[in-house]
Every structure is written in structure tokens, then in C-alpha cells.
Short mmCIF file of C-alpha atoms in Angstrom, two decimals:
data_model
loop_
_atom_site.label_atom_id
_atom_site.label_comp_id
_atom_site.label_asym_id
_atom_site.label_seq_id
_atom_site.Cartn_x
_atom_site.Cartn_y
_atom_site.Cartn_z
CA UNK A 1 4.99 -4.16 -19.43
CA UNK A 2 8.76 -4.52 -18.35
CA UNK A 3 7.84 -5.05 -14.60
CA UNK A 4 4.92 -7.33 -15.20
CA UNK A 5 6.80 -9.71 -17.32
CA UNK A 6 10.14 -9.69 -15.16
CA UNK A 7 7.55 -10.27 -12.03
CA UNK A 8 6.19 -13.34 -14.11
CA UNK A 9 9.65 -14.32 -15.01
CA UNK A 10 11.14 -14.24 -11.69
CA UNK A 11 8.17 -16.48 -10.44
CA UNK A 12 8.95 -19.25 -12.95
CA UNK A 13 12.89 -18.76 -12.70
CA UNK A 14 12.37 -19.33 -9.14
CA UNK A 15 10.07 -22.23 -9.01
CA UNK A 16 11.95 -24.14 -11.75
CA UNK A 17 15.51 -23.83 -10.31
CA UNK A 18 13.36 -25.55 -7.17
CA UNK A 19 12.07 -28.07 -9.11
CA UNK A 20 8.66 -26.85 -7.54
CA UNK A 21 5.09 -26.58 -9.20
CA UNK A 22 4.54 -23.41 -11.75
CA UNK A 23 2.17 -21.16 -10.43
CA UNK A 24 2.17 -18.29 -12.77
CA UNK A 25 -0.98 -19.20 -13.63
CA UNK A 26 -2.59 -17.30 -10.86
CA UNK A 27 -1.79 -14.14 -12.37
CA UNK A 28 -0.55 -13.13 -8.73
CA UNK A 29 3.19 -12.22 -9.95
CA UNK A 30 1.46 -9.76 -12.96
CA UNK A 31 -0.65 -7.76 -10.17
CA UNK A 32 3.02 -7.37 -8.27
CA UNK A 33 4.69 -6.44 -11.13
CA UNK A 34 1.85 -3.95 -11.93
CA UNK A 35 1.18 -2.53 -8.51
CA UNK A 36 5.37 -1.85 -8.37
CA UNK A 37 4.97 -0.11 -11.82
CA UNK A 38 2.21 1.81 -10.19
CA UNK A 39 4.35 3.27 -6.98
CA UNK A 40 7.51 4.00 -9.26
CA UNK A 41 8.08 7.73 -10.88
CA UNK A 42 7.45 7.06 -14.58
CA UNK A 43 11.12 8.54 -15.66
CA UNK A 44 12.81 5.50 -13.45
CA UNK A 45 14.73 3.29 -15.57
CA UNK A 46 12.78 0.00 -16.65
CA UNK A 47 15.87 -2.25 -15.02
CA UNK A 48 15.59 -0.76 -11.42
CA UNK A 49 11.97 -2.09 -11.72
CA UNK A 50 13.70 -5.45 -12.74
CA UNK A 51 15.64 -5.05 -9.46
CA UNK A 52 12.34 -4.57 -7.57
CA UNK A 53 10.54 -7.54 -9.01
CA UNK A 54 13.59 -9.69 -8.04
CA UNK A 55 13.08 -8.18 -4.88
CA UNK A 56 9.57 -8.48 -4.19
CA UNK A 57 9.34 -12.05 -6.23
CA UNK A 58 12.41 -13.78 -4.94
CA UNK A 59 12.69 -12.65 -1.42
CA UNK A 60 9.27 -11.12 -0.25
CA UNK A 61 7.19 -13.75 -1.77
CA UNK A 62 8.94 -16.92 -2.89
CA UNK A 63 11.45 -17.18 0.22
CA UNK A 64 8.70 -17.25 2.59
CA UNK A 65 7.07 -20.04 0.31
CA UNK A 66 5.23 -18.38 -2.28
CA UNK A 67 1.83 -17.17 -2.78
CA UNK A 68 -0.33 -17.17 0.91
CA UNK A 69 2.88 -17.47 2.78
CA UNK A 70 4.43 -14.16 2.65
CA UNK A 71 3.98 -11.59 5.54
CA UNK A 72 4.76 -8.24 4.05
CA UNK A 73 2.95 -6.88 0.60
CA UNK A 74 5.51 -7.69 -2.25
CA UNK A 75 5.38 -4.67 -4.14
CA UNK A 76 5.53 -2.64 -1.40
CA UNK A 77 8.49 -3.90 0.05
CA UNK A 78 10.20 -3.86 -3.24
CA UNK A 79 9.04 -0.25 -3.54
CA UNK A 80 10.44 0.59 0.51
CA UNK A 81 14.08 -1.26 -1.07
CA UNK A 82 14.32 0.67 -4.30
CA UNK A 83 13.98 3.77 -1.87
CA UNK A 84 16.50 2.33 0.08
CA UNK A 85 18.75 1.77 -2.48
CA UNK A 86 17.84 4.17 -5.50
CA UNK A 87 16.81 7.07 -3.30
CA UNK A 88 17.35 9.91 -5.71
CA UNK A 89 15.51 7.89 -8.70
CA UNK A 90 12.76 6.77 -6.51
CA UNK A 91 12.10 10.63 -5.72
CA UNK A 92 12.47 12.85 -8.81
CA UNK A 93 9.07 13.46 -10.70
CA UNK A 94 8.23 15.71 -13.38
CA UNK A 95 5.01 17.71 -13.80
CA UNK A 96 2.60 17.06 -16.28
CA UNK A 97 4.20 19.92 -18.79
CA UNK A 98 7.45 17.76 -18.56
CA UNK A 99 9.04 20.70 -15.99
CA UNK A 100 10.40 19.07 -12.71
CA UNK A 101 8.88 20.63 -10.00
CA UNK A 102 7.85 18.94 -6.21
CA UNK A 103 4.87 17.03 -5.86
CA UNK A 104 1.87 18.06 -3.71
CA UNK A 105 2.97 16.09 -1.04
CA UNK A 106 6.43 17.63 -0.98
CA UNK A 107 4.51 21.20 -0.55
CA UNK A 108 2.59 19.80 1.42
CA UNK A 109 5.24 18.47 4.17
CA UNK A 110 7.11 21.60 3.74
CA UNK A 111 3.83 23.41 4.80
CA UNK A 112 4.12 25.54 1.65
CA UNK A 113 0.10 25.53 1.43
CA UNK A 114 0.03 29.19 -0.75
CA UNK A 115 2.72 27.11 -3.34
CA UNK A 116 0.44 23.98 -3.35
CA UNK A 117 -2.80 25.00 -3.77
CA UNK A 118 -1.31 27.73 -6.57
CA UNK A 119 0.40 25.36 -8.03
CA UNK A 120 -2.41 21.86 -7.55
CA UNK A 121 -6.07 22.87 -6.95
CA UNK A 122 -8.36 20.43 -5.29
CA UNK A 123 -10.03 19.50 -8.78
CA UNK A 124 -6.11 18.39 -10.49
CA UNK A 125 -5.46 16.95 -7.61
CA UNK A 126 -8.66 14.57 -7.84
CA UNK A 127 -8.65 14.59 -11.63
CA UNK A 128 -5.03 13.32 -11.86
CA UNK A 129 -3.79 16.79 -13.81
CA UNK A 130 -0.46 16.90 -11.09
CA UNK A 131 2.93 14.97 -10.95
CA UNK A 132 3.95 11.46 -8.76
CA UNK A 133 3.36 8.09 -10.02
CA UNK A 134 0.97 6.64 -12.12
CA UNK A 135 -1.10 4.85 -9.12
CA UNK A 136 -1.18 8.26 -7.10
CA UNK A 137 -2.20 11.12 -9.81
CA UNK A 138 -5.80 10.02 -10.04
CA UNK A 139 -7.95 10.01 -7.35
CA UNK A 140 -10.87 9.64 -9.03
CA UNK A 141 -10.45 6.80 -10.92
CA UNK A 142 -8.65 5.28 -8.04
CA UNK A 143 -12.02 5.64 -6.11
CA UNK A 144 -14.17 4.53 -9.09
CA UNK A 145 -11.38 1.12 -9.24
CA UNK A 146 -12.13 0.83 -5.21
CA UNK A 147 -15.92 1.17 -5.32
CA UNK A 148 -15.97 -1.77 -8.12
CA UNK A 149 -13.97 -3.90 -6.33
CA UNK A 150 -16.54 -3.43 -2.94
CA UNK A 151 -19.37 -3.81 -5.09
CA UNK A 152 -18.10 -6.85 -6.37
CA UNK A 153 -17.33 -8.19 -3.10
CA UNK A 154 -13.25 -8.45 -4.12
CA UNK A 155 -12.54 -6.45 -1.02
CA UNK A 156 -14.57 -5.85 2.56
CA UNK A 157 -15.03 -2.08 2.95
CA UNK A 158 -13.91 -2.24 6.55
CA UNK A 159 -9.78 -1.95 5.41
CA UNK A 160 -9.99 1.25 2.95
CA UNK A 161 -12.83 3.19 4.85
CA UNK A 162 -10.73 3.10 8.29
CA UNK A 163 -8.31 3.80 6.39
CA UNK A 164 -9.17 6.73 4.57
CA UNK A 165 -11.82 7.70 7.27
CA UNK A 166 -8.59 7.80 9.99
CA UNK A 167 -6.59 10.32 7.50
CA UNK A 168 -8.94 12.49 6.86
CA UNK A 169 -10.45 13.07 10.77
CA UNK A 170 -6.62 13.56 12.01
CA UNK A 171 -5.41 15.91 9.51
CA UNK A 172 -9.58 17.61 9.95
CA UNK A 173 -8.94 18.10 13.90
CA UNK A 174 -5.12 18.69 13.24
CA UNK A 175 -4.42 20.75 10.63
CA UNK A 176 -1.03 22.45 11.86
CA UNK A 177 -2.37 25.99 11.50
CA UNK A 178 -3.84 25.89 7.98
CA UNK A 179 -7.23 25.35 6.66
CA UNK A 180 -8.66 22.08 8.49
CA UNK A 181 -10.71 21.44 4.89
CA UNK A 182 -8.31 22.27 2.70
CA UNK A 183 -5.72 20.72 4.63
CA UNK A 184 -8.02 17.18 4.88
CA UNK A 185 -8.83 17.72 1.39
CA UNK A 186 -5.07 17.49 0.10
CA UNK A 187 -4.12 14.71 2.51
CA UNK A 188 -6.95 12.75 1.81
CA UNK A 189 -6.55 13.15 -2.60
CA UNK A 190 -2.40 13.67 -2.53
CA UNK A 191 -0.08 10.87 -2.59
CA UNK A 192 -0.55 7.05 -2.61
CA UNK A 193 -3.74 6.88 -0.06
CA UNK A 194 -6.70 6.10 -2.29
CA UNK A 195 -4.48 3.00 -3.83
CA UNK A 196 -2.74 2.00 -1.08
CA UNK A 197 -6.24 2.07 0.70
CA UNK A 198 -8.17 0.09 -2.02
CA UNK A 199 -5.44 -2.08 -4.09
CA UNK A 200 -2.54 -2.48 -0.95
CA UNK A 201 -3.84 -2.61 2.52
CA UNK A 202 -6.71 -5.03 0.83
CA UNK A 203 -3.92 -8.13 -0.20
CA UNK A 204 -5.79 -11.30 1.32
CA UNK A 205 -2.43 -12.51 2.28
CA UNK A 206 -1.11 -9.85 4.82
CA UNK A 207 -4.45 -7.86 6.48
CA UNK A 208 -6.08 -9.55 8.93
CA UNK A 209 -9.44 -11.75 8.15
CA UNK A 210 -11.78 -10.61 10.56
CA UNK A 211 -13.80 -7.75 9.97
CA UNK A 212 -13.00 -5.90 13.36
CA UNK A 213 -9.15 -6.96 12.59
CA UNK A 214 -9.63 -5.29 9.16
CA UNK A 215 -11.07 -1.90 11.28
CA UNK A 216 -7.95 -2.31 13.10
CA UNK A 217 -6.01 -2.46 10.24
CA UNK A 218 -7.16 0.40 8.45
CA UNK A 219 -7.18 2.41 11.74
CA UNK A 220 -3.50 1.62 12.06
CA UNK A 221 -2.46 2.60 8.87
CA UNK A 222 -4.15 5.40 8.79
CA UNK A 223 -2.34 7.19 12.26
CA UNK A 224 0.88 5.35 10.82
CA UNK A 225 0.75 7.57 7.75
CA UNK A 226 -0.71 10.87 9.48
CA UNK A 227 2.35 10.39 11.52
CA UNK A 228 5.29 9.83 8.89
CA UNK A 229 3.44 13.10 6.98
CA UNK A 230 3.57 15.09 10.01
CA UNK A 231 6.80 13.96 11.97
CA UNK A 232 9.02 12.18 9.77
CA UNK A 233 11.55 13.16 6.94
CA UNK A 234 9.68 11.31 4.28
CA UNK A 235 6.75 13.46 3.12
CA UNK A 236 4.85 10.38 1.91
CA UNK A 237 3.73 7.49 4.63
CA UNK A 238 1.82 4.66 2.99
CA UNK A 239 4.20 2.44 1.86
CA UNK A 240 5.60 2.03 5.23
CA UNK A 241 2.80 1.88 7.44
CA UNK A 242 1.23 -0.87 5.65
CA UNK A 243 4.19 -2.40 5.44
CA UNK A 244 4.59 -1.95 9.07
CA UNK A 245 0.88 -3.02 9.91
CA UNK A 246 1.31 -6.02 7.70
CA UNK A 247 3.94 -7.20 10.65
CA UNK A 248 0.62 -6.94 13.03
CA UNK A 249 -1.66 -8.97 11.11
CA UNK A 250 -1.05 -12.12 13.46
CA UNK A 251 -1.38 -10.16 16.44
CA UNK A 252 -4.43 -8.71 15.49
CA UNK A 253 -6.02 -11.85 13.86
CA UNK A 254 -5.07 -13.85 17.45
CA UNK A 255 -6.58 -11.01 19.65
CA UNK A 256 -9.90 -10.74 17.28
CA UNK A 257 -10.47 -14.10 16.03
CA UNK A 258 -14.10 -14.50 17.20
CA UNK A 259 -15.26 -16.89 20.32
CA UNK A 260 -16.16 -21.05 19.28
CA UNK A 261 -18.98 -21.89 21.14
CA UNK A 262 -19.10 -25.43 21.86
CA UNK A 263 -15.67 -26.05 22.25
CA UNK A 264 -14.01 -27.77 25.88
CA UNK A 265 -11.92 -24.68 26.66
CA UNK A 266 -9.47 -27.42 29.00
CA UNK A 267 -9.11 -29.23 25.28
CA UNK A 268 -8.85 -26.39 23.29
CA UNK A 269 -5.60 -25.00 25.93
CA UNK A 270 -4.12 -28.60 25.66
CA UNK A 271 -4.56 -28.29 21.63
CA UNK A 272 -2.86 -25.30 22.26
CA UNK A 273 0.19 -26.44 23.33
#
């Protein structure tokens, strides 16, 4: 509720000081200030979200010139500056019996696979019965929320099923000396994949808008964040490579934008320029 209505508020604080139109209307500010709520541990005090919607209000979205203009995912890159600046907050979790203990992806980076799957079998893990944030526990439901929004034609399939698709073949054909199912399997249901795949990577405003882009797109994120798991500190990665493929959406929409027929290519070069 608190990052919602600061999202909302920072919106129309920043339009009026502007004397520009009011456009919380669209709702868009309440998804940020959901989604952020979403990719925060639940124990992090309700004013660092208020930082975060600043962030991701103020300077993602409305600096860049508001809704359709900005280049990176809002809540995101509030989520990738509360890191930055609130990094022991922004990674302490408790388990589900109130007891701190590291999440599966923690085991999981530290290659503690006997401690992970003693600790979170497959069926918590898709269930939701394990510790992180609220948009990561649930796999399930995060699927079921993904499906709906396919069916209803919200979102193109192309983004979340390269992505996923990409996670799950790497850590199959790669799984650094463990289990290549069970490995997949806790890759594929641990951390933020299943919403960053379906509710992130999706955003009409920073994927591409071609289907092969969207391929592209998913394909990207999904070696970006087999990568960060395997070879950098962080044991989580989707936050940053979307964020980091949302910088390639122009390149990828110029290089798969599909061929006008009909069109004087001499005119179209001197249109060009």
C-alpha cells in the first residue's frame, strides 16, 4: 500500500510542480509502485520503498518524459539503486517460520545443493513455502498470472518463453557438476525468473516490438542471468540483465524492424538523414 501510493504521489508531485497534464489516471505509477513492493524483502522498512518510488518515478520515468519515454523498467532500476544504496536491507530475508536463514538462490550460488534441496524441495519451491520476496516465492501462481496475461493477449509469448526456455537449457547442458534436472529445476522455480519473465521483461515501453526482437530479448536475458548466477558475486541476475537488455531495445528494434515493400529505398536514405 505504502509504495503504491508514494509511486502515485510522486507522479502527481512531479507533474504539478511542472505545470504538466496529470496522468495518474493510467494506473501506470500503481503497477511501479507494486512491482517495487514485489522485488523488496518484506522486513525492509516502508520509507526505503518511498526512496525507490522517488527513484523510479522521478528519475527513471518522469525525467525522461514520463510514461512511453523512459528506457530502463522503473521498478527495476529503483530496485538495482536500493541495492546500491541499502545493500544489507535489500538482502536479509527470513524464512517462512520467521528464522533468518539464506534463500535458495544463495545455496544455490554457493553450490550448497545437499543444504538446498534439504532445506527447499522442488514442490516449496514451486508452491511458494521458502523465503525472498513476495514476487519470487510463488512460482506457481506466478505462472498461472503469466498464462492469463498470454491468453488475454496482454503480453506476446515470444519475451517470457525465450526467456525462461534460455535458463533452463543452459543451466540443463551446464549444470557445474550437480544434477542437470535438479539443477534446471531450481534455476528455473528460484529467484525472480517467472516474474521478471512474465510481469518485467514484458513492459511495452522498454522490450523491443517485433516479435523476432522480443526472441532476442528474452534470449538475452536469459544468458545475462545464467551468467550473473554462475560468474558474478550477486547470486540473483534478473534485475540486471533486463535492465541491461532494456539499453538494447533500439538496437534490436533498428536491426529487426521488418522490410517496407513499396518504398524508393534512394527516398527512404534521404528521409534518413
Amino acid at each position: 500500500v505504502v509504495s503504491v501510493a508514494s509511486a502515485i504521489f510522486f507522479e502527481w508531485l512531479y507533474r504539478k510542480l511542472l505545470h504538466k497534464p496529470q496522468m495518474i489516471g493510467d494506473l501506470s505509477a500503481a503497477v511501479t509502485g507494486l512491482l517495487l513492493s514485489m522485488v523488496c524483502p518484506p522486513e525492509l522498512p516502508v520509507w526505503m520503498l518511498v526512496v525507490g518510488n522517488f527513484f523510479a518515478i522521478f528519475v527513471v520515468k518522469q525525467l525522461y518524459g514520463g510514461l512511453g519515454k523512459n528506457f530502463l523498467n522503473p521498478a527495476l532500476a529503483a530496485r538495482a539503486a536500493l541495492v546500491a544504496c541499502y545493500a544489507s536491507a535489500m538482502t536479509s530475508w527470513s524464512k517462512v517460520d520467521a528464522a533468518t536463514g539464506a534463500t535458495p538462490m544463495a545455496l544455490l550460488k554457493a553450490g550448497d545443493m545437499e543444504a538446498l534441496t534439504a532445506a527447499y524441495p522442488i514442490k516449496d519451491m514451486a508452491i511458494g513455502f521458502i523465503s525472498g520476496s513476495a514476487g519470487e516465492v510463488s512460482a506457481l501462481m506466478l505462472l498461472i498470472g503469466g498464462v492469463y496475461l498470454i491468453v488475454r493477449k496482454v503480453i506476446s509469448w515470444q519475451t517470457p518463453v525465450a526467456y525462461i526456455a534460455t535458463v533452463a537449457v543452459v543451466t540443463f547442458l551446464f549444470p557445474r557438476g550437480n544434477d542437470p534436472m535438479t539443477f534446471m529445476l531450481y534455476n528455473v522455480l528460484g529467484g525472480g525468473l517467472f516474474l521478471g519473465a512474465f510481469f518485467m521483461a514484458t513492459d511495452y515501453v522498454t522490450s523491443p516490438v517485433t516479435k523476432k526482437g522480443q526472441l532476442i530479448f528474452g534470449l538475452g536475458c536469459g544468458l545475462i542471468t545464467v551468467f550473473i548466477r554462475y560468474f558474478g558475486s550477486y547470486p540473483e541476475g534478473v534485475c540486471y540483465s533486463i535492465l541491461i537488455m532494456n539499453c538494447c531495445t533500439w538496437i534490436i528494434d533498428k536491426y529487426t524492424k521488418p522490410t517496407r515493400f513499396g518504398v524508393d529505398k534512394k527516398a527512404k536514405k534521404e528521409a534518413a538523414k
